[in-house]
């Protein structure tokens, strides 16, 4: 297949691109190379797979670029987005433009050329769950987004459903929980905590730290995406998760102890406005229909491997770190 991977220089998209190339596919990455991207990861793949990996620097908002690239592709795998909740609280319109208008643009191109479309979405479109209950999100949960980021992703999901049902686009959607692993931007909880430690500072936990996230290794997410892209039913939505629910306090304590610090060595800071309490995924449909299940289920071991990756890749994240911390400290985070 020739895949057009939007946002393919970002955290999940670049890991997906590496996986697809190793499977023998051809990949064109369309990425605006924003602050969150890692151009060097795609440049390295372009060298390793000459003629099979190509990076186009451009925006999904650019109709001409999108239409030209879609025409040549067998499938579009759509990762490109503004992805950070804290940023969406300060500049919501950027999220509307990129995540909503950008998705509409791609859907129009997929419609024009009859290209298969997979939309990579998030569990946050379903809002949050109460703490301490067995309740989980499923494909039939009502949409109830809390932040401008999750509302923009919910809007994009609705566009994909409409273009699929009424305009004939061959689309699928997946909604995944919190990813972690190599190449994630230092603004997100796990890499931020690790890199604060590596630069000699204490991690910061928002609010009470009791909020719960359902963690999945990025390789498991991409493996599930591959199953949905290649074997999923057109018009369907699949939830992706790995049943690894931990509170933010538990995550930060685990990183502290793996890095040789006292578990309680962190600061509580201001809470995120509208902060979602808990996410949890029921991935039964993916298991029953496509036989998928997560393989990375030792959270502590995968956290340790992620810590090692950040120790070994300081040249990538250190230039991004100062700007990120300046931004977050302005917001009291
Ligand atoms: P990321 O922020 O690391 O990467 C996003 C990429 O999109 C970057 O390379 C950026 O340059 C690119 N991009 C931004 N605006 C663009 C534009 N206008 N045109 C082209 N490219 C543009 O994000 P991520 O964490 O890798 O998330 C990828 C996708 O997966 C997003 O759609 C996100 O909503 C979804 N998702 C993320 C998670 C998670 O835990 N990170 C979980 C579920 C779903
Ligand atoms: O659920 C999927 C979503 O997961 C994706 O759609 C988003 O793109 C991705 O960013 C992530 O959203 P979260 O807001 O859950 O991730 P973040 O890493 O920003 O925060 C995780 C939790 O940790 C959240 O409860 C806020 C908290 N937090 C975050 C940071 C950066 C802290 O307590 N301290 C921090 O320094």
Coordinates of C-alpha atoms and ligand atoms in Angstrom, one line a residue:
X1 CA 0.0 0.0 0.0
X2 CA 0.9 3.6 -0.4
X3 CA -0.2 5.3 2.8
X4 CA -0.6 9.1 3.3
X5 CA 0.1 9.6 7.0
X6 CA -0.9 13.0 8.2
X7 CA 0.9 14.1 11.4
X8 CA 3.5 11.4 10.6
X9 CA 6.3 13.3 12.3
X10 CA 4.5 13.5 15.6
X11 CA 4.7 11.0 18.5
X12 CA 2.2 8.3 17.5
X13 CA 2.3 9.0 13.7
X14 CA 6.1 8.7 13.5
X15 CA 6.0 5.4 15.4
X16 CA 3.3 4.3 13.0
X17 CA 5.3 5.3 10.0
X18 CA 8.3 3.3 11.3
X19 CA 6.1 0.3 11.8
X20 CA 4.4 0.6 8.3
X21 CA 7.8 0.9 6.6
X22 CA 9.1 -2.2 8.4
X23 CA 6.0 -4.1 7.1
X24 CA 7.1 -3.2 3.6
X25 CA 4.6 -0.4 2.9
X26 CA 5.3 2.9 1.2
X27 CA 4.6 6.0 3.3
X28 CA 4.2 9.7 2.4
X29 CA 4.2 11.8 5.6
X30 CA 2.3 15.1 5.4
X31 CA 3.3 17.2 8.5
X32 CA 3.3 20.9 9.2
X33 CA 6.3 20.3 11.5
X34 CA 4.9 22.2 14.5
X35 CA 6.7 22.4 17.9
X36 CA 5.4 18.8 18.6
X37 CA 7.1 17.1 15.7
X38 CA 10.3 15.1 15.3
X39 CA 11.4 15.7 11.8
X40 CA 14.7 13.8 12.5
X41 CA 12.8 10.5 13.0
X42 CA 11.3 10.7 9.5
X43 CA 14.6 11.9 8.0
X44 CA 16.2 8.8 9.4
X45 CA 13.5 6.5 7.9
X46 CA 13.9 8.3 4.5
X47 CA 17.5 7.2 4.6
X48 CA 16.8 3.7 5.8
X49 CA 14.0 3.1 3.2
X50 CA 15.0 5.0 0.1
X51 CA 12.1 5.4 -2.3
X52 CA 9.6 4.2 0.2
X53 CA 9.5 7.1 2.7
X54 CA 8.8 10.7 1.8
X55 CA 8.2 13.7 4.0
X56 CA 6.1 16.6 2.7
X57 CA 6.2 19.7 4.9
X58 CA 2.8 21.2 4.6
X59 CA -0.6 21.7 6.3
X60 CA -3.7 19.6 6.2
X61 CA -5.4 23.0 5.9
X62 CA -3.8 23.5 2.4
X63 CA -6.5 22.1 0.1
X64 CA -4.1 21.9 -3.0
X65 CA -1.4 19.9 -1.1
X66 CA -4.0 17.6 0.4
X67 CA -5.8 16.9 -2.9
X68 CA -2.5 16.3 -4.8
X69 CA -1.2 13.9 -2.2
X70 CA -4.5 12.0 -1.6
X71 CA -4.8 11.3 -5.3
X72 CA -1.6 9.2 -5.2
X73 CA -2.5 7.3 -2.0
X74 CA -4.3 4.0 -1.4
X75 CA -5.3 5.0 2.2
X76 CA -5.0 8.1 4.4
X77 CA -4.2 7.5 8.1
X78 CA -5.0 10.8 9.8
X79 CA -3.0 11.6 12.9
X80 CA -2.4 15.3 12.4
X81 CA -3.8 17.4 15.2
X82 CA -3.1 19.9 17.9
X83 CA -3.0 17.3 20.7
X84 CA -2.4 19.0 24.1
X85 CA -5.3 19.9 26.4
X86 CA -3.5 22.6 28.3
X87 CA -2.7 24.4 25.1
X88 CA -6.3 24.2 23.9
X89 CA -7.4 26.1 27.0
X90 CA -5.3 29.0 26.0
X91 CA -5.7 29.0 22.1
X92 CA -8.9 27.1 21.3
X93 CA -9.3 28.5 17.8
X94 CA -6.1 26.8 16.7
X95 CA -7.6 23.5 17.7
X96 CA -10.8 24.2 15.7
X97 CA -8.9 25.1 12.6
X98 CA -6.4 22.2 12.6
X99 CA -8.6 19.4 14.1
X100 CA -11.9 20.3 12.6
X101 CA -11.3 22.2 9.3
X102 CA -8.2 20.1 8.6
X103 CA -10.2 16.9 8.9
X104 CA -12.9 18.2 6.7
X105 CA -10.3 19.1 4.0
X106 CA -8.9 15.5 4.1
X107 CA -12.4 14.0 3.9
X108 CA -13.1 16.0 0.9
X109 CA -9.9 14.8 -0.8
X110 CA -10.8 11.2 0.2
X111 CA -14.2 11.7 -1.3
X112 CA -12.9 13.2 -4.5
X113 CA -10.4 10.3 -5.2
X114 CA -12.2 7.4 -3.5
X115 CA -9.4 6.9 -1.0
X116 CA -9.8 4.7 2.2
X117 CA -9.7 6.9 5.3
X118 CA -8.8 6.1 8.9
X119 CA -9.3 8.7 11.5
X120 CA -7.2 8.5 14.7
X121 CA -9.3 9.8 17.5
X122 CA -9.3 9.9 21.3
X123 CA -11.3 8.5 24.2
X124 CA -11.7 12.1 25.5
X125 CA -14.6 12.6 23.1
X126 CA -16.6 10.7 25.7
X127 CA -15.8 13.1 28.5
X128 CA -14.9 11.5 31.8
X129 CA -16.0 8.7 34.2
X130 CA -16.4 8.9 38.0
X131 CA -13.5 7.8 40.1
X132 CA -13.7 4.4 41.8
X133 CA -16.4 2.8 39.6
X134 CA -16.1 -0.2 37.2
X135 CA -17.7 1.9 34.4
X136 CA -15.8 2.1 31.0
X137 CA -16.2 3.9 27.7
X138 CA -17.5 1.8 24.8
X139 CA -18.4 2.4 21.2
X140 CA -21.9 3.4 22.3
X141 CA -21.0 5.9 25.0
X142 CA -22.5 9.3 24.4
X143 CA -20.2 12.2 23.2
X144 CA -19.5 14.5 26.1
X145 CA -16.2 16.3 25.5
X146 CA -14.8 18.7 28.2
X147 CA -12.0 20.7 26.7
X148 CA -11.6 22.6 23.4
X149 CA -9.2 19.8 22.4
X150 CA -11.6 17.0 23.0
X151 CA -14.5 19.0 21.5
X152 CA -12.5 19.6 18.4
X153 CA -11.7 15.8 18.1
X154 CA -15.4 15.0 18.8
X155 CA -16.4 17.4 16.0
X156 CA -13.9 15.7 13.6
X157 CA -15.4 12.3 14.5
X158 CA -18.8 13.6 13.6
X159 CA -17.5 14.8 10.3
X160 CA -16.0 11.4 9.5
X161 CA -19.3 9.7 10.4
X162 CA -21.2 12.0 8.1
X163 CA -18.8 11.7 5.2
X164 CA -18.9 8.0 5.6
X165 CA -22.6 7.4 6.0
X166 CA -23.9 10.0 3.5
X167 CA -21.1 10.9 1.2
X168 CA -19.6 7.4 0.6
X169 CA -16.1 7.8 2.1
X170 CA -14.7 4.4 3.1
X171 CA -13.9 5.4 6.6
X172 CA -13.2 3.9 10.0
X173 CA -12.6 5.7 13.4
X174 CA -10.6 4.6 16.4
X175 CA -10.7 6.2 19.8
X176 CA -7.7 5.4 22.0
X177 CA -6.7 6.1 25.6
X178 CA -3.4 7.8 26.8
X179 CA -0.3 6.7 24.9
X180 CA 3.2 6.6 26.2
X181 CA 6.6 5.5 24.9
X182 CA 9.5 7.0 22.8
X183 CA 9.2 10.3 20.8
X184 CA 6.4 11.8 22.9
X185 CA 6.6 15.6 23.4
X186 CA 7.9 16.8 26.8
X187 CA 4.6 18.7 27.5
X188 CA 2.8 15.4 28.3
X189 CA 2.7 13.9 31.8
X190 CA 5.1 10.9 31.5
X191 CA 7.9 12.6 29.4
X192 CA 7.5 15.8 31.4
X193 CA 8.0 14.0 34.6
X194 CA 11.0 12.0 33.3
X195 CA 12.7 15.1 31.8
X196 CA 12.1 17.2 34.9
X197 CA 14.0 14.5 36.9
X198 CA 16.7 14.4 34.3
X199 CA 17.2 18.1 34.6
X200 CA 17.3 18.0 38.4
X201 CA 13.8 19.4 39.1
X202 CA 10.7 18.0 41.0
X203 CA 7.8 16.7 38.9
X204 CA 4.5 18.6 39.0
X205 CA 1.1 17.0 39.6
X206 CA -2.1 19.0 38.8
X207 CA -4.8 19.4 41.5
X208 CA -5.0 16.4 43.8
X209 CA -3.3 13.9 41.4
X210 CA -6.2 11.5 41.9
X211 CA -7.3 11.7 38.2
X212 CA -7.0 8.4 36.4
X213 CA -5.7 7.6 32.9
X214 CA -5.8 4.3 31.1
X215 CA -2.3 3.9 29.7
X216 CA -1.3 2.1 26.5
X217 CA 2.1 1.7 24.9
X218 CA 2.3 3.5 21.6
X219 CA 3.3 0.3 19.8
X220 CA 0.2 -1.4 21.0
X221 CA -1.9 1.5 19.7
X222 CA -0.2 1.3 16.3
X223 CA -0.7 -2.4 16.1
X224 CA -4.4 -2.0 16.8
X225 CA -4.6 0.8 14.2
X226 CA -3.0 -1.6 11.7
X227 CA -5.7 -4.2 12.4
X228 CA -8.5 -1.6 12.0
X229 CA -7.0 -0.1 8.8
X230 CA -6.5 -3.5 7.1
X231 CA -9.4 -5.5 8.5
X232 CA -11.9 -3.1 10.2
X233 CA -15.4 -2.8 8.9
X234 CA -16.1 0.4 6.9
X235 CA -18.2 2.9 8.8
X236 CA -17.3 1.4 12.2
X237 CA -15.7 2.8 15.3
X238 CA -13.3 0.8 17.4
X239 CA -12.1 1.7 20.9
X240 CA -8.4 0.9 21.7
X241 CA -7.0 0.5 25.2
X242 CA -4.8 -1.8 27.3
X243 CA -6.6 -1.8 30.7
X244 CA -3.8 -0.1 32.6
X245 CA -5.6 2.4 34.8
X246 CA -3.4 4.4 37.1
X247 CA -3.8 7.7 38.9
X248 CA -1.4 10.5 38.1
X249 CA 0.0 10.1 41.7
X250 CA 0.7 6.4 41.0
X251 CA 2.4 7.3 37.7
X252 CA 4.6 10.0 39.2
X253 CA 5.5 7.9 42.2
X254 CA 6.5 5.0 39.9
X255 CA 8.8 7.2 37.7
X256 CA 10.3 8.7 40.9
X257 CA 11.2 5.3 42.3
X258 CA 12.5 3.9 38.9
X259 CA 14.8 7.0 38.7
X260 CA 16.1 6.6 42.3
X261 CA 14.0 9.3 44.0
X262 CA 11.6 9.2 47.0
X263 CA 8.2 8.3 45.7
X264 CA 6.6 11.4 47.3
X265 CA 9.2 13.8 45.9
X266 CA 6.9 16.0 43.7
X267 CA 4.9 19.3 43.9
X268 CA 1.2 19.7 43.7
X269 CA 0.3 22.6 41.5
X270 CA -2.9 24.4 40.2
X271 CA -5.5 22.1 38.7
X272 CA -6.4 22.0 35.0
X273 CA -9.7 23.8 34.5
X274 CA -12.4 21.3 33.6
X275 CA -9.9 18.5 34.4
X276 CA -11.4 15.1 33.3
X277 CA -11.5 12.7 36.3
X278 CA -11.1 9.3 34.8
X279 CA -10.8 7.5 31.4
X280 CA -11.2 3.7 31.0
X281 CA -11.6 1.7 27.8
X282 CA -13.7 -1.4 27.1
X283 CA -11.9 -2.8 24.0
X284 CA -14.1 -5.9 23.7
X285 CA -15.2 -5.1 20.2
X286 CA -11.7 -4.9 18.9
X287 CA -10.9 -8.2 20.5
X288 CA -14.1 -10.0 19.4
X289 CA -14.1 -8.7 15.8
X290 CA -10.4 -8.5 14.9
X291 CA -8.8 -10.7 17.5
X292 CA -6.6 -7.9 18.8
X293 CA -5.3 -7.7 22.3
X294 CA -2.5 -5.6 23.9
X295 CA 0.9 -7.2 24.3
X296 CA 2.7 -4.5 26.3
X297 CA 1.1 -5.1 29.7
X298 CA 4.0 -4.6 32.1
X299 CA 3.5 -0.9 32.8
X300 CA 6.5 -0.6 35.1
X301 CA 8.8 -2.3 32.6
X302 CA 7.6 -0.1 29.8
X303 CA 8.0 3.0 31.9
X304 CA 11.6 2.0 32.7
X305 CA 12.3 1.5 28.9
X306 CA 10.7 4.9 28.2
X307 CA 12.9 6.5 30.9
X308 CA 16.0 4.9 29.2
X309 CA 14.8 6.3 25.8
X310 CA 14.7 9.9 27.2
X311 CA 18.1 9.4 28.8
X312 CA 19.5 8.4 25.4
X313 CA 17.8 11.1 23.3
X314 CA 18.5 14.3 25.1
X315 CA 19.6 16.0 21.8
X316 CA 16.0 15.7 20.6
X317 CA 14.0 16.8 23.6
X318 CA 16.3 19.3 25.3
X319 CA 15.7 22.1 22.8
X320 CA 12.0 21.6 23.2
X321 CA 12.1 21.5 27.0
X322 CA 13.0 25.2 27.9
X323 CA 10.2 26.6 25.7
X324 CA 7.7 24.1 27.1
X325 CA 8.5 24.8 30.7
X326 CA 8.4 28.6 30.1
X327 CA 4.9 28.2 28.7
X328 CA 3.6 25.9 31.4
X329 CA 5.1 28.1 34.2
X330 CA 3.3 31.2 32.9
X331 CA 0.1 29.2 33.4
X332 CA 1.1 28.2 37.0
X333 CA 1.7 24.5 35.9
Ligands
LIG1 P1 1.6 15.1 18.5 O1 1.2 16.4 19.0 O2 2.8 14.4 19.0 O3 1.8 15.1 16.9 C1 0.9 15.8 16.0 C2 1.6 16.0 14.7 O4 0.6 16.7 13.8 C3 2.8 16.8 14.8 O5 3.9 16.2 14.1 C4 2.4 18.1 14.1 O6 3.5 18.8 13.5 C5 1.3 17.7 13.2 N1 0.4 18.7 12.8 C6 -0.2 19.6 13.6 N2 -0.9 20.5 12.9 C7 -0.8 20.1 11.6 C8 -1.3 20.6 10.3 N3 -2.1 21.7 10.3 N4 -1.0 19.9 9.2 C9 -0.2 18.9 9.2 N5 0.4 18.4 10.3 C10 0.1 19.0 11.5 O7 0.3 14.2 18.7 P2 0.2 12.6 19.0 O8 0.2 12.5 20.5 O9 1.1 11.9 18.2 O10 -1.3 12.3 18.5 C11 -1.6 12.0 17.2 C12 -3.1 11.8 17.0 O11 -3.5 10.8 17.9 C13 -3.9 13.0 17.3 O12 -5.0 13.1 16.4 C14 -4.5 12.8 18.7 O13 -5.7 13.4 18.9 C15 -4.6 11.3 18.7 N6 -4.5 10.6 20.0 C16 -3.5 10.8 20.8 C17 -3.4 10.1 22.0 C18 -2.2 10.3 23.0 O14 -2.2 9.8 24.1 N7 -1.2 11.1 22.6 C19 -4.4 9.2 22.4 C20 -5.4 9.0 21.5 C21 -5.5 9.7 20.3
LIG2 O1 -6.9 10.1 26.5 C1 -6.2 10.4 25.3 C2 -5.5 11.7 25.4 O2 -4.4 11.6 26.3 C3 -5.1 12.3 24.0 O3 -6.2 12.5 23.2 C4 -4.3 13.5 24.2 O4 -3.8 14.0 22.9 C5 -3.1 13.3 25.1 O5 -2.4 14.5 25.4 C6 -3.6 12.8 26.5 O6 -4.4 13.8 27.2 P1 -4.3 14.0 28.8 O7 -4.7 15.4 29.0 O8 -4.8 12.9 29.6 O9 -2.6 13.9 28.8 P2 -1.5 14.7 29.6 O10 -0.2 14.0 29.5 O11 -1.5 16.2 29.3 O12 -2.0 14.6 31.1 C7 -2.2 13.3 31.8 C8 -2.7 13.6 33.2 O13 -1.7 14.1 34.0 C9 -3.8 14.6 33.3 O14 -4.7 14.2 34.3 C10 -3.1 15.9 33.6 C11 -2.0 15.4 34.5 N1 -0.7 16.2 34.5 C12 -0.1 16.5 33.3 C13 1.1 17.2 33.2 C14 1.7 17.5 31.9 C15 -0.1 16.5 35.7 O15 -0.6 16.1 36.7 N2 1.2 17.1 35.6 C16 1.8 17.4 34.4 O16 2.9 18.0 34.5

